[in-house]
Coordinates of C-alpha atoms in Angstrom, one line a residue:
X15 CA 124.3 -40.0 -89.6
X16 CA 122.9 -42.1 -92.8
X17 CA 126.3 -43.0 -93.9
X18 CA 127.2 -44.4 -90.2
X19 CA 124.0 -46.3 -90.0
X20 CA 124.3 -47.7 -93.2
X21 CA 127.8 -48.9 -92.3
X22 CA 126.7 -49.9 -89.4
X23 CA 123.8 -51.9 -91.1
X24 CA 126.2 -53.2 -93.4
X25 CA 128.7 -54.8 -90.8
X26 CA 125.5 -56.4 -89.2
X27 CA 124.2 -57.8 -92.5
X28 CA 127.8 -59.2 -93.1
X29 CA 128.0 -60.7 -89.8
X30 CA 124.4 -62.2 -90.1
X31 CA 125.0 -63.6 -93.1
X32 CA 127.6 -65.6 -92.2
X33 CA 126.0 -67.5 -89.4
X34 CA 125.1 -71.0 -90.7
X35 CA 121.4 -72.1 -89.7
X36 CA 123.2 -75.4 -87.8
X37 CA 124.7 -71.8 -85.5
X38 CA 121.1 -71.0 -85.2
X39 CA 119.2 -74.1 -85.1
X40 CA 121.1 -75.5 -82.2
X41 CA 122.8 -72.6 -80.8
X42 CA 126.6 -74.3 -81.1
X43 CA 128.4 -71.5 -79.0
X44 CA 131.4 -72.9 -80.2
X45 CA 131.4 -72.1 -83.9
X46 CA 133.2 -68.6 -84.9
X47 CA 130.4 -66.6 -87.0
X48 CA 127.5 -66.6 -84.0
X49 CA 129.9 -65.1 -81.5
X50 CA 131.7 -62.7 -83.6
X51 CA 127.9 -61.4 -84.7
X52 CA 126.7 -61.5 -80.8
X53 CA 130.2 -59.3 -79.9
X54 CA 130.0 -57.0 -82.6
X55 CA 125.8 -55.9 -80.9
X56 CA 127.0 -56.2 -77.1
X57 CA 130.7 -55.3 -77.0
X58 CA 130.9 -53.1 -79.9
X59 CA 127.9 -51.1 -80.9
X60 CA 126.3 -51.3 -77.2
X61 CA 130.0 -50.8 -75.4
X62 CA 130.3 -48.1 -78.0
X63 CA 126.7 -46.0 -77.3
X64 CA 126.7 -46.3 -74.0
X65 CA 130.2 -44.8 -73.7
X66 CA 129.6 -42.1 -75.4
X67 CA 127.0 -41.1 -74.0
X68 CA 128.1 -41.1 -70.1
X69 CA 131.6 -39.8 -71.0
X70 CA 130.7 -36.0 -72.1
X71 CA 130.8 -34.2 -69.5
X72 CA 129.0 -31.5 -70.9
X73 CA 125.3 -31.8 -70.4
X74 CA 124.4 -30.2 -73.7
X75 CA 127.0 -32.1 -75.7
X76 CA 125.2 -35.0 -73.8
X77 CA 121.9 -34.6 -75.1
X78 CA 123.5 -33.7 -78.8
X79 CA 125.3 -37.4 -78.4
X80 CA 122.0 -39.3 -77.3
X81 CA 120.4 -37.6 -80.3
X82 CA 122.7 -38.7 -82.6
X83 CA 122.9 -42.3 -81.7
X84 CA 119.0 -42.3 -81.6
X85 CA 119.2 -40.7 -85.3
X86 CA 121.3 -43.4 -86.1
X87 CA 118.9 -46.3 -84.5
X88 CA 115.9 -44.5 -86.6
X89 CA 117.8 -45.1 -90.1
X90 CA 118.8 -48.3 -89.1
X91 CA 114.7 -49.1 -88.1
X92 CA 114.0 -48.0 -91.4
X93 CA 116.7 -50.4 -93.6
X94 CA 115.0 -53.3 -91.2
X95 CA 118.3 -53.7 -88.9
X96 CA 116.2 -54.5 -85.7
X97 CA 119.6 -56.2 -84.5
X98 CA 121.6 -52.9 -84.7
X99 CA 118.6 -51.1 -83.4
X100 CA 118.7 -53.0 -80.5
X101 CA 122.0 -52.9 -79.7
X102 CA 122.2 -48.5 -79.7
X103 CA 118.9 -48.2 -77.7
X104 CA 119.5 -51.3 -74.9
X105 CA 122.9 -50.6 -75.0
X106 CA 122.8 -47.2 -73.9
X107 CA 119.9 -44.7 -74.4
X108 CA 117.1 -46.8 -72.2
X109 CA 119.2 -46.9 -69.2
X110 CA 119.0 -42.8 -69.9
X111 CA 115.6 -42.9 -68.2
X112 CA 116.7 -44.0 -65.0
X113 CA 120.6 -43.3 -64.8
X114 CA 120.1 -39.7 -66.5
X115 CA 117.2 -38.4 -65.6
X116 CA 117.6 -35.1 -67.1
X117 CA 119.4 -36.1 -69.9
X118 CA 116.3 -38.1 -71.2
X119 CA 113.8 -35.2 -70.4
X120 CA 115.8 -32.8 -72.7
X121 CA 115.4 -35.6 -75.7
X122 CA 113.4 -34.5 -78.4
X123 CA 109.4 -36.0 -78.5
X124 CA 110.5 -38.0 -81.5
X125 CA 113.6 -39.7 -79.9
X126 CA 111.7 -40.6 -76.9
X127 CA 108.7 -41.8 -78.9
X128 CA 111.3 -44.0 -80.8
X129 CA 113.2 -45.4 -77.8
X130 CA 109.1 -46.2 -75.8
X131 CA 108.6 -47.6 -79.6
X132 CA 111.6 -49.6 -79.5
X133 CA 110.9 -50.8 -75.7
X134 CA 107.2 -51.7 -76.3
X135 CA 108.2 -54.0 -79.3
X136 CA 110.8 -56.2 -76.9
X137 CA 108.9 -55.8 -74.2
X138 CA 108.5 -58.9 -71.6
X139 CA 104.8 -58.0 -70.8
X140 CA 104.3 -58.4 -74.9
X141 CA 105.9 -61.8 -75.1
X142 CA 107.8 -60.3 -78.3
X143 CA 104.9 -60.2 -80.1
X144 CA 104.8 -56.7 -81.8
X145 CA 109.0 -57.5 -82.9
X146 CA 107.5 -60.7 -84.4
X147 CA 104.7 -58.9 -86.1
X148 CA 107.4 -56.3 -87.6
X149 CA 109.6 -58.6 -88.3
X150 CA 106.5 -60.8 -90.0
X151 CA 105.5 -57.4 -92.2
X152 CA 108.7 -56.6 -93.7
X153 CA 110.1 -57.3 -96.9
X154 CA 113.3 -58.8 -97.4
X155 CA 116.5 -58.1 -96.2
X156 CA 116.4 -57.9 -93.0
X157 CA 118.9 -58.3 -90.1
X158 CA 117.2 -59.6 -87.1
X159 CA 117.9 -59.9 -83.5
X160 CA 119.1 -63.3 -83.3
X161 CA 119.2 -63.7 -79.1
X162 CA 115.5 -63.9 -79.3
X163 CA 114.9 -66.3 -82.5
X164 CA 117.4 -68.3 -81.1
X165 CA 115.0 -68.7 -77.9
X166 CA 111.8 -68.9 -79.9
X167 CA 113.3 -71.6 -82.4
X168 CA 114.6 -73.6 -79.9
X169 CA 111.4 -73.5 -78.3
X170 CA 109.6 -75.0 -81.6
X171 CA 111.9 -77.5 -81.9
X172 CA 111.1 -78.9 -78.9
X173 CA 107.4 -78.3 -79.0
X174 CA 107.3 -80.4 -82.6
X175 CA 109.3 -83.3 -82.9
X176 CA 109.8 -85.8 -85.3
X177 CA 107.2 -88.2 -86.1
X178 CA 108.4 -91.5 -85.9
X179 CA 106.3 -94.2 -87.2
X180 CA 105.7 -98.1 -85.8
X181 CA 108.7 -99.3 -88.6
X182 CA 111.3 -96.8 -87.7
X183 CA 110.6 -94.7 -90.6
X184 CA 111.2 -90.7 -89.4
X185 CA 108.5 -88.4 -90.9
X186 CA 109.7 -84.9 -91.1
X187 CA 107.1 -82.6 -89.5
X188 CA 107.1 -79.7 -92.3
X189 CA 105.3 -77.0 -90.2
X190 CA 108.0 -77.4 -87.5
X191 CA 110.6 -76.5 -90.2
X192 CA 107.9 -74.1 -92.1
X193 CA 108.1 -72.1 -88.8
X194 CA 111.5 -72.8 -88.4
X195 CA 112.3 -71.0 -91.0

């Protein structure tokens, strides 16, 4: 399980990395890096959970399959990949709750723990704010989840413009771009 989540960090970190801040700043769908980094969470690492989990047939190899991909979304907590966190729990272990019933009560206390953990920090009724406060706390590097600082920066940007003065002279407003980044 470490070795996969370190890959998996890895690949995420990669991907992350290569997105220019114009791909964040002003969310160009069109450039390569952003969506490559958006498939490999949703189409790859999601797809890939949530398949796993809902084709064993086997209840017990079930539960053994959910445990592992939580496993892997703990080590990946703890190198501060909130992105590929994320991806393994929305993708396919919260919908165990409601689609699996009994596959979700079998979890261990500590993978469910994790997984409410995981739900309370993106929660709507939160506004984000305990996944901004984590993110805040940690120490460099970390590989975010971009879908929601791509929201919250392009909500800055338009809260804080630029300051133009009476000769046409632009002032840059440096705690827009303090935030910003």
């Amino acid at each position: 399980m470490k070795e996969l989540s370190d890959q998996i960090t890895l690949i995420c970190s990669t991907y992350f990395r290569a997105i220019t801040s114009q791909e964040l700043l002003y969310r160009l769908p069109n450039l390569y890096n952003l969506q490559n980094y958006m498939k490999f969470l949703d189409k790859v690492l999601g797809f890939w959970c949530k398949r796993s989990i809902l084709e064993t047939s086997n209840f017990e190899e079930r539960i053994a399959v959910a445990e592992r991909f939580i496993q892997i979304a703990i080590r990946a907590y703890e190198k501060k990949n909130f992105a590929g966190v994320f991806a393994i729990i929305f993708g396919g272990i919260i919908d165990l709750e409601k689609s699996l019933p009994h596959t979700w009560d079998r979890l261990s206390k500590q993978s469910r723990t994790f997984v409410t953990l995981v739900d309370d920090m993106l929660g709507e009724d939160s506004h984000f704010k305990l996944y901004f406060e984590k993110l805040r706390r940690s120490p460099l590097p970390v590989v975010p989840f971009i879908a929601n600082n791509q929201t919250r920066i392009a909500q800055m940007k338009e809260k804080h413009n630029v300051i133009v003065l009476p000769t046409g002279e632009t002032l840059i407003n440096f705690r827009k771009f303090q935030q910003i980044g």
